[in-house]
Short mmCIF file of N, CA and C in Angstrom, two decimals:
data_model
loop_
_atom_site.label_atom_id
_atom_site.label_comp_id
_atom_site.label_asym_id
_atom_site.label_seq_id
_atom_site.Cartn_x
_atom_site.Cartn_y
_atom_site.Cartn_z
N MET A 17 34.46 -1.89 9.16
CA MET A 17 33.37 -2.80 8.84
C MET A 17 33.21 -2.87 7.32
N HIS A 18 33.08 -4.07 6.80
CA HIS A 18 32.91 -4.28 5.37
C HIS A 18 31.42 -4.34 5.02
N ILE A 19 31.03 -3.58 4.04
CA ILE A 19 29.65 -3.63 3.54
C ILE A 19 29.68 -4.41 2.23
N ASP A 20 28.84 -5.43 2.12
CA ASP A 20 28.83 -6.19 0.87
C ASP A 20 28.24 -5.35 -0.26
N ASP A 21 28.51 -5.78 -1.49
CA ASP A 21 28.09 -5.00 -2.65
C ASP A 21 26.58 -4.83 -2.74
N GLY A 22 25.82 -5.84 -2.33
CA GLY A 22 24.36 -5.72 -2.35
C GLY A 22 23.87 -4.63 -1.43
N LYS A 23 24.42 -4.55 -0.24
CA LYS A 23 24.04 -3.51 0.72
C LYS A 23 24.50 -2.14 0.21
N LEU A 24 25.68 -2.09 -0.39
CA LEU A 24 26.19 -0.84 -0.94
C LEU A 24 25.27 -0.32 -2.05
N LEU A 25 24.79 -1.21 -2.90
CA LEU A 25 23.83 -0.83 -3.94
C LEU A 25 22.57 -0.24 -3.31
N GLU A 26 22.03 -0.89 -2.29
CA GLU A 26 20.83 -0.39 -1.61
C GLU A 26 21.05 1.01 -1.06
N VAL A 27 22.17 1.21 -0.38
CA VAL A 27 22.46 2.49 0.27
C VAL A 27 22.66 3.60 -0.76
N ARG A 28 23.44 3.32 -1.78
CA ARG A 28 23.69 4.35 -2.81
C ARG A 28 22.42 4.70 -3.57
N LEU A 29 21.61 3.72 -3.86
CA LEU A 29 20.35 4.00 -4.55
C LEU A 29 19.43 4.81 -3.65
N TYR A 30 19.34 4.45 -2.39
CA TYR A 30 18.51 5.21 -1.45
C TYR A 30 18.98 6.66 -1.35
N ASP A 31 20.28 6.86 -1.27
CA ASP A 31 20.82 8.22 -1.17
C ASP A 31 20.43 9.06 -2.38
N LYS A 32 20.55 8.50 -3.57
CA LYS A 32 20.18 9.23 -4.80
C LYS A 32 18.68 9.51 -4.84
N LEU A 33 17.88 8.50 -4.52
CA LEU A 33 16.42 8.66 -4.60
C LEU A 33 15.91 9.63 -3.54
N SER A 34 16.53 9.63 -2.37
CA SER A 34 16.07 10.53 -1.31
C SER A 34 16.35 11.99 -1.64
N GLU A 35 17.27 12.25 -2.57
CA GLU A 35 17.49 13.61 -3.06
C GLU A 35 16.35 14.06 -3.97
N LEU A 36 15.67 13.10 -4.60
CA LEU A 36 14.64 13.41 -5.59
C LEU A 36 13.22 13.32 -5.06
N PHE A 37 13.01 12.49 -4.04
CA PHE A 37 11.65 12.23 -3.57
C PHE A 37 11.54 12.48 -2.08
N GLN A 38 10.43 13.08 -1.68
CA GLN A 38 10.21 13.38 -0.26
C GLN A 38 9.81 12.16 0.54
N GLU A 39 9.01 11.30 -0.08
CA GLU A 39 8.48 10.14 0.66
C GLU A 39 9.07 8.86 0.08
N ILE A 40 10.10 8.36 0.75
CA ILE A 40 10.76 7.12 0.33
C ILE A 40 11.07 6.31 1.58
N TYR A 41 10.85 5.01 1.49
CA TYR A 41 11.05 4.12 2.63
C TYR A 41 12.02 3.01 2.26
N MET A 42 12.79 2.56 3.24
CA MET A 42 13.67 1.41 3.07
C MET A 42 12.99 0.17 3.66
N GLU A 43 13.55 -0.99 3.35
CA GLU A 43 12.95 -2.26 3.77
C GLU A 43 12.70 -2.32 5.27
N ASN A 44 13.66 -1.90 6.08
CA ASN A 44 13.47 -2.03 7.53
C ASN A 44 12.33 -1.15 8.04
N GLU A 45 12.11 0.01 7.44
CA GLU A 45 10.97 0.85 7.82
C GLU A 45 9.65 0.18 7.43
N LEU A 46 9.62 -0.40 6.24
CA LEU A 46 8.42 -1.09 5.78
C LEU A 46 8.12 -2.30 6.66
N ARG A 47 9.16 -3.05 7.00
CA ARG A 47 9.00 -4.23 7.85
C ARG A 47 8.51 -3.84 9.24
N ASN A 48 9.06 -2.76 9.80
CA ASN A 48 8.63 -2.30 11.12
C ASN A 48 7.18 -1.82 11.12
N THR A 49 6.75 -1.23 10.02
CA THR A 49 5.39 -0.70 9.92
C THR A 49 4.37 -1.77 9.54
N TYR A 50 4.71 -2.61 8.56
CA TYR A 50 3.75 -3.56 7.99
C TYR A 50 4.04 -5.03 8.29
N GLY A 51 5.14 -5.31 8.96
CA GLY A 51 5.47 -6.69 9.29
C GLY A 51 6.32 -7.36 8.23
N TRP A 52 6.59 -8.65 8.47
CA TRP A 52 7.50 -9.40 7.61
C TRP A 52 6.98 -9.57 6.19
N HIS A 53 5.68 -9.44 5.98
CA HIS A 53 5.13 -9.58 4.63
C HIS A 53 5.62 -8.48 3.70
N ALA A 54 6.15 -7.40 4.26
CA ALA A 54 6.64 -6.28 3.46
C ALA A 54 8.14 -6.39 3.17
N SER A 55 8.79 -7.42 3.65
CA SER A 55 10.25 -7.49 3.59
C SER A 55 10.83 -7.78 2.20
N GLY A 56 10.00 -8.05 1.22
CA GLY A 56 10.49 -8.31 -0.13
C GLY A 56 10.75 -7.06 -0.94
N VAL A 57 10.48 -5.89 -0.38
CA VAL A 57 10.69 -4.61 -1.07
C VAL A 57 11.85 -3.89 -0.39
N ASP A 58 12.87 -3.51 -1.17
CA ASP A 58 14.02 -2.80 -0.60
C ASP A 58 13.75 -1.31 -0.43
N HIS A 59 13.09 -0.70 -1.42
CA HIS A 59 12.78 0.74 -1.38
C HIS A 59 11.35 0.93 -1.87
N LEU A 60 10.68 1.92 -1.31
CA LEU A 60 9.33 2.25 -1.75
C LEU A 60 9.22 3.76 -1.87
N ILE A 61 8.95 4.22 -3.08
CA ILE A 61 8.71 5.64 -3.33
C ILE A 61 7.20 5.83 -3.35
N VAL A 62 6.73 6.85 -2.63
CA VAL A 62 5.31 7.18 -2.61
C VAL A 62 5.15 8.57 -3.22
N ILE A 63 4.34 8.64 -4.28
CA ILE A 63 4.04 9.91 -4.93
C ILE A 63 2.52 10.03 -4.97
N ASN A 64 1.99 10.89 -4.11
CA ASN A 64 0.54 11.05 -3.96
C ASN A 64 -0.10 9.69 -3.65
N ASP A 65 -0.96 9.19 -4.53
CA ASP A 65 -1.64 7.91 -4.29
C ASP A 65 -1.00 6.76 -5.06
N MET A 66 0.23 6.96 -5.52
CA MET A 66 0.90 5.95 -6.33
C MET A 66 2.18 5.46 -5.66
N LEU A 67 2.51 4.21 -5.93
CA LEU A 67 3.69 3.58 -5.34
C LEU A 67 4.67 3.14 -6.43
N ILE A 68 5.96 3.24 -6.11
CA ILE A 68 7.02 2.69 -6.95
C ILE A 68 7.89 1.80 -6.06
N PRO A 69 7.60 0.50 -6.03
CA PRO A 69 8.41 -0.43 -5.23
C PRO A 69 9.67 -0.84 -6.01
N ILE A 70 10.76 -1.03 -5.28
CA ILE A 70 12.03 -1.38 -5.91
C ILE A 70 12.69 -2.52 -5.13
N GLN A 71 13.18 -3.50 -5.88
CA GLN A 71 13.98 -4.58 -5.29
C GLN A 71 15.34 -4.56 -5.97
N THR A 72 16.41 -4.66 -5.19
CA THR A 72 17.76 -4.65 -5.73
C THR A 72 18.43 -6.00 -5.49
N LYS A 73 19.19 -6.43 -6.48
CA LYS A 73 19.99 -7.66 -6.36
C LYS A 73 21.33 -7.39 -7.03
N TYR A 74 22.41 -7.62 -6.32
CA TYR A 74 23.73 -7.40 -6.91
C TYR A 74 24.53 -8.70 -6.94
N ARG A 75 23.89 -9.75 -7.37
CA ARG A 75 24.56 -11.04 -7.49
C ARG A 75 25.11 -11.20 -8.90
N ALA A 76 26.15 -11.99 -9.01
CA ALA A 76 26.73 -12.29 -10.32
C ALA A 76 26.06 -13.50 -10.96
N SER A 77 25.00 -14.00 -10.33
CA SER A 77 24.28 -15.15 -10.87
C SER A 77 22.78 -14.94 -10.63
N ARG A 78 22.00 -15.87 -11.14
CA ARG A 78 20.55 -15.80 -10.95
C ARG A 78 20.10 -16.73 -9.83
N ARG A 79 20.97 -16.97 -8.88
CA ARG A 79 20.69 -17.87 -7.76
C ARG A 79 19.42 -17.42 -7.03
N HIS A 80 18.53 -18.33 -6.79
CA HIS A 80 17.28 -18.09 -6.05
C HIS A 80 16.39 -17.02 -6.71
N GLU A 81 16.52 -16.86 -8.03
CA GLU A 81 15.77 -15.81 -8.73
C GLU A 81 14.26 -15.97 -8.58
N ASN A 82 13.74 -17.17 -8.82
CA ASN A 82 12.29 -17.37 -8.75
C ASN A 82 11.74 -17.02 -7.38
N ALA A 83 12.40 -17.49 -6.34
CA ALA A 83 11.93 -17.22 -4.97
C ALA A 83 11.97 -15.72 -4.67
N GLY A 84 13.04 -15.05 -5.08
CA GLY A 84 13.16 -13.62 -4.83
C GLY A 84 12.10 -12.81 -5.54
N ILE A 85 11.82 -13.16 -6.78
CA ILE A 85 10.80 -12.45 -7.56
C ILE A 85 9.42 -12.70 -6.97
N ASN A 86 9.12 -13.94 -6.64
CA ASN A 86 7.81 -14.24 -6.04
C ASN A 86 7.62 -13.53 -4.71
N ASN A 87 8.66 -13.47 -3.90
CA ASN A 87 8.60 -12.76 -2.63
C ASN A 87 8.37 -11.26 -2.85
N PHE A 88 9.07 -10.70 -3.84
CA PHE A 88 8.90 -9.28 -4.19
C PHE A 88 7.47 -9.00 -4.61
N LEU A 89 6.93 -9.82 -5.50
CA LEU A 89 5.56 -9.61 -5.99
C LEU A 89 4.54 -9.71 -4.86
N LYS A 90 4.72 -10.67 -3.96
CA LYS A 90 3.81 -10.80 -2.81
C LYS A 90 3.90 -9.57 -1.91
N SER A 91 5.10 -9.09 -1.66
CA SER A 91 5.27 -7.92 -0.80
C SER A 91 4.68 -6.67 -1.45
N VAL A 92 4.86 -6.53 -2.76
CA VAL A 92 4.29 -5.38 -3.48
C VAL A 92 2.78 -5.37 -3.33
N LYS A 93 2.16 -6.52 -3.56
CA LYS A 93 0.70 -6.61 -3.44
C LYS A 93 0.25 -6.31 -2.01
N TYR A 94 0.94 -6.85 -1.04
CA TYR A 94 0.60 -6.66 0.37
C TYR A 94 0.70 -5.18 0.77
N ILE A 95 1.80 -4.54 0.42
CA ILE A 95 1.99 -3.13 0.77
C ILE A 95 0.96 -2.26 0.07
N SER A 96 0.69 -2.54 -1.19
CA SER A 96 -0.31 -1.78 -1.94
C SER A 96 -1.68 -1.86 -1.26
N GLU A 97 -2.05 -3.05 -0.83
CA GLU A 97 -3.34 -3.22 -0.14
C GLU A 97 -3.35 -2.52 1.21
N LYS A 98 -2.26 -2.65 1.97
CA LYS A 98 -2.20 -2.03 3.30
C LYS A 98 -2.22 -0.50 3.22
N MET A 99 -1.55 0.06 2.23
CA MET A 99 -1.49 1.51 2.08
C MET A 99 -2.68 2.06 1.30
N ASN A 100 -3.43 1.15 0.68
CA ASN A 100 -4.57 1.53 -0.16
C ASN A 100 -4.13 2.48 -1.28
N LYS A 101 -3.04 2.11 -1.94
CA LYS A 101 -2.50 2.89 -3.04
C LYS A 101 -2.20 1.96 -4.21
N GLU A 102 -2.22 2.52 -5.42
CA GLU A 102 -1.96 1.75 -6.63
C GLU A 102 -0.46 1.72 -6.95
N ILE A 103 -0.05 0.70 -7.66
CA ILE A 103 1.32 0.61 -8.15
C ILE A 103 1.41 1.39 -9.46
N TRP A 104 2.27 2.39 -9.49
CA TRP A 104 2.51 3.14 -10.73
C TRP A 104 3.34 2.24 -11.64
N PHE A 105 4.49 1.85 -11.14
CA PHE A 105 5.33 0.83 -11.75
C PHE A 105 6.33 0.42 -10.68
N GLY A 106 6.95 -0.71 -10.88
CA GLY A 106 7.96 -1.17 -9.94
C GLY A 106 9.23 -1.50 -10.69
N LEU A 107 10.31 -1.71 -9.94
CA LEU A 107 11.59 -2.01 -10.58
C LEU A 107 12.29 -3.17 -9.90
N TRP A 108 12.81 -4.06 -10.73
CA TRP A 108 13.73 -5.11 -10.30
C TRP A 108 15.10 -4.67 -10.82
N VAL A 109 15.97 -4.25 -9.91
CA VAL A 109 17.27 -3.69 -10.27
C VAL A 109 18.34 -4.73 -9.95
N SER A 110 19.07 -5.16 -10.99
CA SER A 110 20.05 -6.23 -10.76
C SER A 110 21.20 -6.16 -11.76
N ARG A 111 22.27 -6.85 -11.42
CA ARG A 111 23.42 -6.95 -12.32
C ARG A 111 23.04 -7.74 -13.57
N ILE A 112 22.35 -8.83 -13.38
CA ILE A 112 22.00 -9.73 -14.49
C ILE A 112 20.49 -9.68 -14.70
N ALA A 113 20.08 -9.57 -15.96
CA ALA A 113 18.65 -9.57 -16.27
C ALA A 113 18.04 -10.90 -15.87
N PRO A 114 16.84 -10.88 -15.30
CA PRO A 114 16.16 -12.13 -14.97
C PRO A 114 15.85 -12.94 -16.23
N PHE A 115 15.59 -14.22 -16.04
CA PHE A 115 15.17 -15.05 -17.15
C PHE A 115 13.92 -14.44 -17.79
N THR A 116 13.74 -14.69 -19.08
CA THR A 116 12.65 -14.08 -19.84
C THR A 116 11.28 -14.38 -19.23
N ASP A 117 11.05 -15.61 -18.78
CA ASP A 117 9.74 -15.94 -18.20
C ASP A 117 9.49 -15.12 -16.93
N ASN A 118 10.53 -14.86 -16.15
CA ASN A 118 10.36 -14.03 -14.96
C ASN A 118 10.14 -12.56 -15.32
N GLN A 119 10.80 -12.09 -16.37
CA GLN A 119 10.55 -10.72 -16.84
C GLN A 119 9.10 -10.57 -17.29
N ASP A 120 8.60 -11.57 -18.02
CA ASP A 120 7.21 -11.55 -18.47
C ASP A 120 6.25 -11.56 -17.29
N LEU A 121 6.54 -12.38 -16.29
CA LEU A 121 5.70 -12.42 -15.09
C LEU A 121 5.67 -11.06 -14.40
N MET A 122 6.83 -10.45 -14.24
CA MET A 122 6.88 -9.15 -13.56
C MET A 122 6.14 -8.07 -14.35
N LYS A 123 6.22 -8.12 -15.68
CA LYS A 123 5.52 -7.12 -16.49
C LYS A 123 4.01 -7.18 -16.28
N THR A 124 3.48 -8.37 -15.99
CA THR A 124 2.04 -8.47 -15.73
C THR A 124 1.67 -7.77 -14.42
N HIS A 125 2.67 -7.47 -13.60
CA HIS A 125 2.45 -6.76 -12.33
C HIS A 125 3.02 -5.34 -12.36
N LYS A 126 3.28 -4.82 -13.58
CA LYS A 126 3.81 -3.47 -13.78
C LYS A 126 5.24 -3.31 -13.24
N ILE A 127 6.00 -4.38 -13.23
CA ILE A 127 7.38 -4.34 -12.76
C ILE A 127 8.31 -4.40 -13.97
N GLU A 128 9.21 -3.44 -14.06
CA GLU A 128 10.21 -3.40 -15.13
C GLU A 128 11.57 -3.80 -14.57
N CYS A 129 12.48 -4.15 -15.45
CA CYS A 129 13.82 -4.56 -15.03
C CYS A 129 14.86 -3.54 -15.50
N VAL A 130 15.76 -3.20 -14.60
CA VAL A 130 16.91 -2.36 -14.93
C VAL A 130 18.14 -3.19 -14.58
N ASN A 131 19.01 -3.39 -15.56
CA ASN A 131 20.16 -4.27 -15.35
C ASN A 131 21.43 -3.63 -15.90
N HIS A 132 22.51 -3.82 -15.18
CA HIS A 132 23.83 -3.39 -15.64
C HIS A 132 24.86 -4.17 -14.85
N TYR A 133 25.72 -4.89 -15.56
CA TYR A 133 26.65 -5.78 -14.88
C TYR A 133 27.86 -5.06 -14.28
N ASP A 134 28.34 -4.03 -14.95
CA ASP A 134 29.60 -3.40 -14.56
C ASP A 134 29.40 -2.16 -13.70
N GLY A 135 29.53 -2.31 -12.41
CA GLY A 135 29.59 -1.16 -11.52
C GLY A 135 28.29 -0.77 -10.85
N ILE A 136 28.38 -0.60 -9.55
CA ILE A 136 27.22 -0.20 -8.74
C ILE A 136 26.74 1.19 -9.14
N ASP A 137 27.67 2.13 -9.29
CA ASP A 137 27.27 3.50 -9.61
C ASP A 137 26.55 3.58 -10.95
N ASN A 138 27.00 2.80 -11.94
CA ASN A 138 26.32 2.78 -13.23
C ASN A 138 24.90 2.24 -13.09
N LEU A 139 24.73 1.20 -12.29
CA LEU A 139 23.41 0.63 -12.07
C LEU A 139 22.50 1.62 -11.35
N VAL A 140 23.03 2.32 -10.37
CA VAL A 140 22.26 3.35 -9.66
C VAL A 140 21.84 4.45 -10.63
N ASP A 141 22.77 4.93 -11.45
CA ASP A 141 22.46 6.00 -12.40
C ASP A 141 21.40 5.57 -13.41
N LEU A 142 21.51 4.36 -13.94
CA LEU A 142 20.50 3.85 -14.88
C LEU A 142 19.13 3.75 -14.22
N THR A 143 19.09 3.34 -12.97
CA THR A 143 17.83 3.21 -12.24
C THR A 143 17.18 4.57 -12.05
N VAL A 144 17.96 5.55 -11.63
CA VAL A 144 17.43 6.91 -11.42
C VAL A 144 16.92 7.48 -12.74
N LYS A 145 17.68 7.30 -13.82
CA LYS A 145 17.25 7.79 -15.14
C LYS A 145 15.95 7.12 -15.57
N PHE A 146 15.83 5.82 -15.33
CA PHE A 146 14.61 5.11 -15.70
C PHE A 146 13.41 5.69 -14.95
N ILE A 147 13.57 5.90 -13.66
CA ILE A 147 12.47 6.44 -12.86
C ILE A 147 12.10 7.84 -13.34
N GLN A 148 13.10 8.68 -13.54
CA GLN A 148 12.83 10.05 -13.98
C GLN A 148 12.13 10.09 -15.33
N SER A 149 12.46 9.18 -16.22
CA SER A 149 11.85 9.19 -17.55
C SER A 149 10.45 8.58 -17.55
N ASN A 150 10.04 7.95 -16.45
CA ASN A 150 8.73 7.30 -16.41
C ASN A 150 7.74 7.93 -15.44
N ILE A 151 8.12 9.01 -14.79
CA ILE A 151 7.17 9.69 -13.89
C ILE A 151 6.71 11.01 -14.49
#
């Protein structure tokens, strides 16, 4: 069975994060618990009363960027309200940095961007380092 690069990024990032954090959820767990409104978040780290939502994109283009970011922001807000927890910070993890206006929009919601074009493992490592340096 072939796993596409986007799914591979999700799995490798989850594996690394689950070594570091006790309470971490994947999209399907969030969707099963909170419904389809939670489906815009790929990973959710819970540390006490704080949340770190993560969305991953491994596309070589910015195709459907606006829709993906808006869906992510809506899901982050929905999950935060349902869990009654605050967002510590969130991450948009992708090969290509989002357009500047989208980066600015995400920053107003405490979402930072981690980007690296060459290699899934490098992107995973940069993401883990970013999280570790900000908690």
